[in-house]
mmCIF file of C-alpha atoms in Angstrom:
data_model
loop_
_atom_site.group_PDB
_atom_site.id
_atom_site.type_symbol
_atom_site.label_atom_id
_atom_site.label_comp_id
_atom_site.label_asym_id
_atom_site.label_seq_id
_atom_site.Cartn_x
_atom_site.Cartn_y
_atom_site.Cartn_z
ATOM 1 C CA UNK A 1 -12.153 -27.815 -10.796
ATOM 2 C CA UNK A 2 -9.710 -24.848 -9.128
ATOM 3 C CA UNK A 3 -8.796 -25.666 -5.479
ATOM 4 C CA UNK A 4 -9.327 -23.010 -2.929
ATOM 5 C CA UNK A 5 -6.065 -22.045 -2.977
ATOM 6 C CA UNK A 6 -6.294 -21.468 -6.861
ATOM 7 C CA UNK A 7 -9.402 -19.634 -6.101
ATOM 8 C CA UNK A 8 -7.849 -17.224 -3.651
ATOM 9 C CA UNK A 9 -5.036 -16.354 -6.506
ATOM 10 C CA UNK A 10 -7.754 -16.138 -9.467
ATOM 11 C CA UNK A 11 -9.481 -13.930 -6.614
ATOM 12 C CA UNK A 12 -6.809 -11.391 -6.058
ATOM 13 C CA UNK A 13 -5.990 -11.315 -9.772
ATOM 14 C CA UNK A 14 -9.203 -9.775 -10.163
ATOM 15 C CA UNK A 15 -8.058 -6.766 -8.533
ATOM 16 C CA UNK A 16 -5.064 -6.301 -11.147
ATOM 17 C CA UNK A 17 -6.118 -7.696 -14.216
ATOM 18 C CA UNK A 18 -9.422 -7.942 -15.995
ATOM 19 C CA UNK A 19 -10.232 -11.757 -15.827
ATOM 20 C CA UNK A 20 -11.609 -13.961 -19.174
ATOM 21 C CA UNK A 21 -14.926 -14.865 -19.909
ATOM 22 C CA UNK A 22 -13.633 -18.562 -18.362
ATOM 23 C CA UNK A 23 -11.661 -17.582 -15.563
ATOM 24 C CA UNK A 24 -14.984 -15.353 -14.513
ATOM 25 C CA UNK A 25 -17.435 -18.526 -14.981
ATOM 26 C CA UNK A 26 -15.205 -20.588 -12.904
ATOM 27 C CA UNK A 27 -14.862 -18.132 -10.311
ATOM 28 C CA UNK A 28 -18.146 -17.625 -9.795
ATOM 29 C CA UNK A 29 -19.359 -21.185 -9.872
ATOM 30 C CA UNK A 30 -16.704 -21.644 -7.388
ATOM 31 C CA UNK A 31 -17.795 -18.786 -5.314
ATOM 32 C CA UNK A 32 -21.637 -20.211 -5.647
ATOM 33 C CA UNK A 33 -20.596 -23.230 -3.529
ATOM 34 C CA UNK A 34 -17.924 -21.938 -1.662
ATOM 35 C CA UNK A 35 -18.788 -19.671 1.470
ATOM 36 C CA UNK A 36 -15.167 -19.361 2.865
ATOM 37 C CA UNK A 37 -13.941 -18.128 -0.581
ATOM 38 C CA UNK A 38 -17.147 -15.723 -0.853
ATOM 39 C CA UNK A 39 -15.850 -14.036 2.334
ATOM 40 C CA UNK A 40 -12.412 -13.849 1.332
ATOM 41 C CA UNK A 41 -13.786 -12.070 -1.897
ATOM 42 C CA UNK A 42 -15.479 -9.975 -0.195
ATOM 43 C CA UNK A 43 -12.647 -9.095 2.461
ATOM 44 C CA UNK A 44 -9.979 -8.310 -0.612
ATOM 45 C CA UNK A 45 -12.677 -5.660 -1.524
ATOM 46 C CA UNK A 46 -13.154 -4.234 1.754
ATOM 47 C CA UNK A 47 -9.007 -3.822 1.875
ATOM 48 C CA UNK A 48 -9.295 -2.246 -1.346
ATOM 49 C CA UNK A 49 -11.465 0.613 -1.098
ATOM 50 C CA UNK A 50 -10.688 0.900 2.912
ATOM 51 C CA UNK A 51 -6.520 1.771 1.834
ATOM 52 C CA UNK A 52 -7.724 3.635 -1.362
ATOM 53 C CA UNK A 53 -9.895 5.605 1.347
ATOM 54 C CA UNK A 54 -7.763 5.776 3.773
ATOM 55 C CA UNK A 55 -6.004 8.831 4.837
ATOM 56 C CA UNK A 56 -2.455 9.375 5.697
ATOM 57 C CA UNK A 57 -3.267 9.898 9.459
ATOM 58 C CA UNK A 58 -4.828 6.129 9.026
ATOM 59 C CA UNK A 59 -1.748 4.971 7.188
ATOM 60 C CA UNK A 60 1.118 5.995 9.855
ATOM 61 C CA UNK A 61 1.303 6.479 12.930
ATOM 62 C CA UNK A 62 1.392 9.849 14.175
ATOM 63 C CA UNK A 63 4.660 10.133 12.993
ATOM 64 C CA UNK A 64 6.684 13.494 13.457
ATOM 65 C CA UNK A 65 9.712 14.734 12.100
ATOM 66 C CA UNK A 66 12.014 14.872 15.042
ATOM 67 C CA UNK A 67 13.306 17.952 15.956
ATOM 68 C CA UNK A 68 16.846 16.813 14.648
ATOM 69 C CA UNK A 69 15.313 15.902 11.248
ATOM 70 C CA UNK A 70 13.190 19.194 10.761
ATOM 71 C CA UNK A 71 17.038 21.538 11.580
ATOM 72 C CA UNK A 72 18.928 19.519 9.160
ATOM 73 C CA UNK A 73 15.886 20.227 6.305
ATOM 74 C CA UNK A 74 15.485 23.321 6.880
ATOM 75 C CA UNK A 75 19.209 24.480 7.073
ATOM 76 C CA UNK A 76 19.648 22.002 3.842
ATOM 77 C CA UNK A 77 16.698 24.274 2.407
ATOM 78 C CA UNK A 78 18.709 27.658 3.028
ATOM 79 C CA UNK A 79 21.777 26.742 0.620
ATOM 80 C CA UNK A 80 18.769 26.127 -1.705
ATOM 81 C CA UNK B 1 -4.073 30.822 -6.102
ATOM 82 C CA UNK B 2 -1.235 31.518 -8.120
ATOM 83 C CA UNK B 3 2.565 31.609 -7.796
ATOM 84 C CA UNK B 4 3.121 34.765 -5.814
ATOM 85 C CA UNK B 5 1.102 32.922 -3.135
ATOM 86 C CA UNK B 6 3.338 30.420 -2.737
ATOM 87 C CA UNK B 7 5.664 30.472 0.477
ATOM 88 C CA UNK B 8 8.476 28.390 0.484
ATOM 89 C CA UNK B 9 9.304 29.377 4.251
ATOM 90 C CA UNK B 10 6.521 28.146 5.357
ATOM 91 C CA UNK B 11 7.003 24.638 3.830
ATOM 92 C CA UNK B 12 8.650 22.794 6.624
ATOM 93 C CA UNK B 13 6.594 24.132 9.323
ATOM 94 C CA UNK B 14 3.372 23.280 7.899
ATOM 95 C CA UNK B 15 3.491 20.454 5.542
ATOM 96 C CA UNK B 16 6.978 18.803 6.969
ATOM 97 C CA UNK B 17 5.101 16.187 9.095
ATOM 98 C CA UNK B 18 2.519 15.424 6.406
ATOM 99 C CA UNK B 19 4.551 14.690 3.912
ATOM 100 C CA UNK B 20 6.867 12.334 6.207
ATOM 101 C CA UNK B 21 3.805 10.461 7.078
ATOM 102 C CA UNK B 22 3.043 9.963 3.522
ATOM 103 C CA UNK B 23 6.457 8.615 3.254
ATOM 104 C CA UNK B 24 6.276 6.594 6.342
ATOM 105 C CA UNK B 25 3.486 4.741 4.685
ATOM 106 C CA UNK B 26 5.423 3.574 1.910
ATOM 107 C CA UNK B 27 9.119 3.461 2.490
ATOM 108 C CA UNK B 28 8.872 2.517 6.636
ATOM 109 C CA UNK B 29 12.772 3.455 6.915
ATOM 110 C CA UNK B 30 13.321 7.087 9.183
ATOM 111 C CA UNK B 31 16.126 8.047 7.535
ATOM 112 C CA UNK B 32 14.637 7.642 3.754
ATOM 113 C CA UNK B 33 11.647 9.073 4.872
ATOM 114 C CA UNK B 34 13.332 12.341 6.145
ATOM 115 C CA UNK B 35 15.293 12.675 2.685
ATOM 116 C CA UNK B 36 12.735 12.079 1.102
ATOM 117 C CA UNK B 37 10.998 14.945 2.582
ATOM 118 C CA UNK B 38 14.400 16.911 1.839
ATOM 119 C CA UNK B 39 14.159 15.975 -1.845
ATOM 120 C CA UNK B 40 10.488 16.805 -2.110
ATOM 121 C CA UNK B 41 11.097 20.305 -0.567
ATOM 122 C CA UNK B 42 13.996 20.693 -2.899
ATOM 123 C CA UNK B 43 12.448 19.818 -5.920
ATOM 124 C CA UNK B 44 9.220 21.984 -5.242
ATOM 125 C CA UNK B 45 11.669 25.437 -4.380
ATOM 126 C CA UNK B 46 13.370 24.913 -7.520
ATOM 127 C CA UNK B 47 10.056 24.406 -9.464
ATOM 128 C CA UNK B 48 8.076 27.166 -8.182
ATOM 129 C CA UNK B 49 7.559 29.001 -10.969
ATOM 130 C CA UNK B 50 5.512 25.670 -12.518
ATOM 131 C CA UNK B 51 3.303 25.618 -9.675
ATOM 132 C CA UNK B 52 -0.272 26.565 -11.497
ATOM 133 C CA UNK B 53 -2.185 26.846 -8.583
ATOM 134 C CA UNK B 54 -4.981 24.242 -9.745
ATOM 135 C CA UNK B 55 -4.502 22.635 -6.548
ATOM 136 C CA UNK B 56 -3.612 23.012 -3.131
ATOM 137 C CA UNK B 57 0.218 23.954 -1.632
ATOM 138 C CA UNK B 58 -0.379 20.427 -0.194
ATOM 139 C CA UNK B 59 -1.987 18.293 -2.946
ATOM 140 C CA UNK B 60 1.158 20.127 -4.953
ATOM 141 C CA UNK B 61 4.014 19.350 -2.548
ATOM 142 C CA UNK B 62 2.577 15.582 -2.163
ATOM 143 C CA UNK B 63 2.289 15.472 -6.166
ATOM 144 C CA UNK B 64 5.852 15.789 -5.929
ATOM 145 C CA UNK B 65 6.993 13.239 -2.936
ATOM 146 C CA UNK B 66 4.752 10.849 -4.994
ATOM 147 C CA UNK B 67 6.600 10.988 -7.560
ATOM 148 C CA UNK B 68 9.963 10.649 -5.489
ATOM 149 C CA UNK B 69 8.909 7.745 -3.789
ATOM 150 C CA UNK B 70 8.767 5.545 -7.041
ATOM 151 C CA UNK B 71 12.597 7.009 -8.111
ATOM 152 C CA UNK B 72 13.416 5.852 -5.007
ATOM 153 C CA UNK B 73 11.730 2.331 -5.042
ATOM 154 C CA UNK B 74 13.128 2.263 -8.930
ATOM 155 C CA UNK B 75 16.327 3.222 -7.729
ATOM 156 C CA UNK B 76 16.772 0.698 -5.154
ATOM 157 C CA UNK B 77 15.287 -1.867 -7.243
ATOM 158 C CA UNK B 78 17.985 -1.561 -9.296
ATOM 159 C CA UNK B 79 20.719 -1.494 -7.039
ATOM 160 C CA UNK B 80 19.119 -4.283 -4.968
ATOM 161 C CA UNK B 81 17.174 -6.744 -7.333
ATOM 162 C CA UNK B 82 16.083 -8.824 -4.981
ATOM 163 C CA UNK B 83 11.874 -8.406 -6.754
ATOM 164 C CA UNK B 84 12.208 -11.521 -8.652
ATOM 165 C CA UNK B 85 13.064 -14.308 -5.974
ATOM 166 C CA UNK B 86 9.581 -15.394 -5.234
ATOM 167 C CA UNK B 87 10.668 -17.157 -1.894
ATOM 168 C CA UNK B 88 8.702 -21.080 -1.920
ATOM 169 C CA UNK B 89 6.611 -20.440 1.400
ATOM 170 C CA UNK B 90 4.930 -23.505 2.392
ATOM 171 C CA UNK B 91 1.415 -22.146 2.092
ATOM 172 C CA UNK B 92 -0.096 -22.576 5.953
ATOM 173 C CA UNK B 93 -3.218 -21.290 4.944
ATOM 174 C CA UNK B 94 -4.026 -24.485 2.664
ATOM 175 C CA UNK B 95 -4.063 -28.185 3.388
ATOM 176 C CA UNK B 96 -2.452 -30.906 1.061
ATOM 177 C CA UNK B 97 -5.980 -30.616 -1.133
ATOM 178 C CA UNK B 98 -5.945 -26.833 -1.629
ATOM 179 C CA UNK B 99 -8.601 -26.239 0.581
ATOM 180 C CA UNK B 100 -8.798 -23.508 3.884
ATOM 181 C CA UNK B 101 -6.840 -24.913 6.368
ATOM 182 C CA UNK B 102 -7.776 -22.537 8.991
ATOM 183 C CA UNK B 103 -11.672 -21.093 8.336
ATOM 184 C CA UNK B 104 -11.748 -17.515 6.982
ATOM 185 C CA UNK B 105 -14.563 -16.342 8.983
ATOM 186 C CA UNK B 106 -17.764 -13.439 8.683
ATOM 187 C CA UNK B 107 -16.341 -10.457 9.471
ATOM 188 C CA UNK B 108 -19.857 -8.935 9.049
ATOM 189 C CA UNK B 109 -19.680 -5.230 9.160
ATOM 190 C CA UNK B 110 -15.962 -4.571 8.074
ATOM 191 C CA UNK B 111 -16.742 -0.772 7.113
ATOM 192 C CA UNK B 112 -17.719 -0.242 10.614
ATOM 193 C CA UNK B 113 -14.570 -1.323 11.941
ATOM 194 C CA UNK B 114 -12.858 0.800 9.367
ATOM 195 C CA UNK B 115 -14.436 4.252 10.949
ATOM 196 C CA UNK B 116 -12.477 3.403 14.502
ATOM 197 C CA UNK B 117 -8.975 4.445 15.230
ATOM 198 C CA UNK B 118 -7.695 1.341 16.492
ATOM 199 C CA UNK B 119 -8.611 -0.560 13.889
ATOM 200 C CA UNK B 120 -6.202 1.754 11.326
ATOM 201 C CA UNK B 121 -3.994 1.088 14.741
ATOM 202 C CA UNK B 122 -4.238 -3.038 13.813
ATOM 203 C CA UNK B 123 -3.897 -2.851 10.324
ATOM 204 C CA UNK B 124 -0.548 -0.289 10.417
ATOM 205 C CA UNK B 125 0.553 -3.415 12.357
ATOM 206 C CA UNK B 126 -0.351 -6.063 9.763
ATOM 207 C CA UNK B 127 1.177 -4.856 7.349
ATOM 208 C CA UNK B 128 4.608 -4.405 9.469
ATOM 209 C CA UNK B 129 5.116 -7.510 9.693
ATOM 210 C CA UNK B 130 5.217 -8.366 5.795
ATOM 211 C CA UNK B 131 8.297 -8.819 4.396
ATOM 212 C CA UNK B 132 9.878 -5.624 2.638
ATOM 213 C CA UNK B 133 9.080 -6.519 -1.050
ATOM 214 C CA UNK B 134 5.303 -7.516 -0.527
ATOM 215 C CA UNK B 135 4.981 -4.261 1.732
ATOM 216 C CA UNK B 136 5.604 -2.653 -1.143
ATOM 217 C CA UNK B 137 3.738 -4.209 -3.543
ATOM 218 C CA UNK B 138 1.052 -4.061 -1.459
ATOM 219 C CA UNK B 139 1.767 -0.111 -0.746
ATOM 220 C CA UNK B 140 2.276 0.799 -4.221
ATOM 221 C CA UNK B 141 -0.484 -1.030 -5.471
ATOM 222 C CA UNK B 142 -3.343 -0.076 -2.921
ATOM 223 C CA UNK B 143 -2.193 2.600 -1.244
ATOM 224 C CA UNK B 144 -1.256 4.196 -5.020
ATOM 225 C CA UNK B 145 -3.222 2.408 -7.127
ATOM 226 C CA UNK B 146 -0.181 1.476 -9.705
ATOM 227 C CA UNK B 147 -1.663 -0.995 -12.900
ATOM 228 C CA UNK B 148 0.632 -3.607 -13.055
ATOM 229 C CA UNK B 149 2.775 -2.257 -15.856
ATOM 230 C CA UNK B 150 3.871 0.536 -13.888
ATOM 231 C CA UNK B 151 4.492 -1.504 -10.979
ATOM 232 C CA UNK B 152 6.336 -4.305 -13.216
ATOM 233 C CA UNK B 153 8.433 -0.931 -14.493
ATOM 234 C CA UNK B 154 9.157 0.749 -11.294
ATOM 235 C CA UNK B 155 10.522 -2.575 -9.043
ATOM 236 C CA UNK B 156 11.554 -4.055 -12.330
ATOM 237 C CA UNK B 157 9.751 -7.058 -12.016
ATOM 238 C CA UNK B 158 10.139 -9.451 -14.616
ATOM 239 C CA UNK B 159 7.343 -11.325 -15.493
ATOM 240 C CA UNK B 160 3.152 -10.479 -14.366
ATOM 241 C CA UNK B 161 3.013 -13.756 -12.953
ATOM 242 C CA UNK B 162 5.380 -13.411 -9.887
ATOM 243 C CA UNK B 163 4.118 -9.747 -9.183
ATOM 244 C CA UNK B 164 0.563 -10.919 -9.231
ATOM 245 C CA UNK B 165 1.584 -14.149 -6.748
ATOM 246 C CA UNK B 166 3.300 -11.443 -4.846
ATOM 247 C CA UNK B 167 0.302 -9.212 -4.482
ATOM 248 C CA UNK B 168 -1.448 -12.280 -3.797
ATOM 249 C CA UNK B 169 0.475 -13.375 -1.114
ATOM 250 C CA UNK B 170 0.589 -9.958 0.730
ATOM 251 C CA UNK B 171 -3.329 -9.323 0.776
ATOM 252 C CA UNK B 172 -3.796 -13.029 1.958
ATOM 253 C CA UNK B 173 -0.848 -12.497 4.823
ATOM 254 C CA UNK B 174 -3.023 -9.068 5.699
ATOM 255 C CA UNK B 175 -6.291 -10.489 5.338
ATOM 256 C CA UNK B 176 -5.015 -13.157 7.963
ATOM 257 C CA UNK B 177 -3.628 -10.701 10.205
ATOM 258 C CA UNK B 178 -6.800 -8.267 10.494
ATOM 259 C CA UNK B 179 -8.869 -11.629 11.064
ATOM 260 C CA UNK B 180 -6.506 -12.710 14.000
ATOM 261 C CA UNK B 181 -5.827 -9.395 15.495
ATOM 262 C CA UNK B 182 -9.237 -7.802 14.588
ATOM 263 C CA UNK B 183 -12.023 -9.118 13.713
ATOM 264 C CA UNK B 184 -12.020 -12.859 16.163
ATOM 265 C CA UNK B 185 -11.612 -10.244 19.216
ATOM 266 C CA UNK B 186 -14.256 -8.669 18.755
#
């Protein structure tokens, strides 16, 4: 029997790897009994399609280029 | 849209905070951010005459930072190869057995959260406060969507096992974060 913690490694290993045949069965007996680990499932999916959604407003702040920043590009761009 | 449409003058002025965003979100350092926005601009006046026009001046110009974000992470990766010391944190989240030690809890409607500004707000925060290389695992991975040979290639990670315990680690350390800062106060 996996631990929890094992669980929550096997878990996010799903996301980068295809799991075996095993590793699936045991998850998802785990999972069966195991409410906590269910949610945190469920939550690594959420992340996953909320960042892959996400856009770059979402990601930063409303970052600018300073005013500093945006003279030194664009006078590095001239000698271009 | 071909290449005659293109207009290099307009670059800065129109895409320049964009694309520092976009860098923003991956590299978190001003300065690198800003060169890399240099680079980008560089790189895209020099290859003008490539530009097919199947996509946008933007989609194009961001095809290109993309691509200098990773020689940049590769870059430093080398100079700095700090990927492969998998620090022994004392796992808080777990008690002696390997069980929760603190409950992860419903969050219920996540997707709702994820239409509201604040919540982005929270989760910009989160991941903050992870530590440089599991920001950008984390980054690379779901921000990106790199497999894990191209991630193992670009940080030059050694083995699967210590980038996968690193990915591991960062969504758990974000996962705890959003439930503190987000989803218990509501």
């Amino acid at each position: 029997m996996l631990t929890c913690k094992e669980i929550s490694q096997l878990a996010s290993e799903s996301l980068d790897r295809t799991l075996t045949l095993r590793e699936r069965f045991t998850l998802k007996i785990h999972l069966f009994r195991c409410d906590m680990c269910s949610r945190y499932v469920r939550q690594l999916k959420f992340l996953r399609r909320a960042c892959a959604d996400a856009d770059v407003e979402q990601l930063t702040d409303a970052a600018e280029l300073t005013g500093e920043a945006r003279a030194r590009i664009r006078n590095r761009l001239r000698r271009a | 849209m071909n290449a005659v449409n293109l207009d290099p003058n307009t670059w800065l002025d129109r895409y320049g905070d964009i694309l520092f965003r976009y860098s923003m979100a991956r590299v978190r350092d001003k300065t690198i951010a800003e060169d890399l926005v240099q680079d980008t601009l560089l790189a895209a006046i020099s290859a003008v005459d490539t530009y097919q026009g199947a996509s946008t001046e933007q989609t194009w110009l961001v095809g290109i930072l993309r691509h200098k974000v990773l020689d940049y992470f590769r870059k430093s990766a080398r100079e700095r190869p700090v990927w492969n010391e998998l620090a022994m944190e004392s796992d808080s989240d777990f008690d002696g057995e390997g069980s929760w030690a603190r409950p992860v809890t419903d969050w219920e409607t996540p997707e709702k959260a994820a239409e509201r500004d604040e919540f982005w707000h929270v989760l910009r925060g989160c991941l903050d406060t992870l530590p440089d290389n599991l920001r950008t695992v984390f980054a690379l991975r779901e921000l990106d969507g790199l497999e894990t040979d191209q991630l193992m290639a670009t940080l030059d990670i050694s083995t699967k096992n210590n980038l996968w315990v690193m990915l591991s680690r960062a969504r758990k350390r974000v996962q705890r974060c959003l439930q503190t800062k987000w989803f218990e106060r509501r």
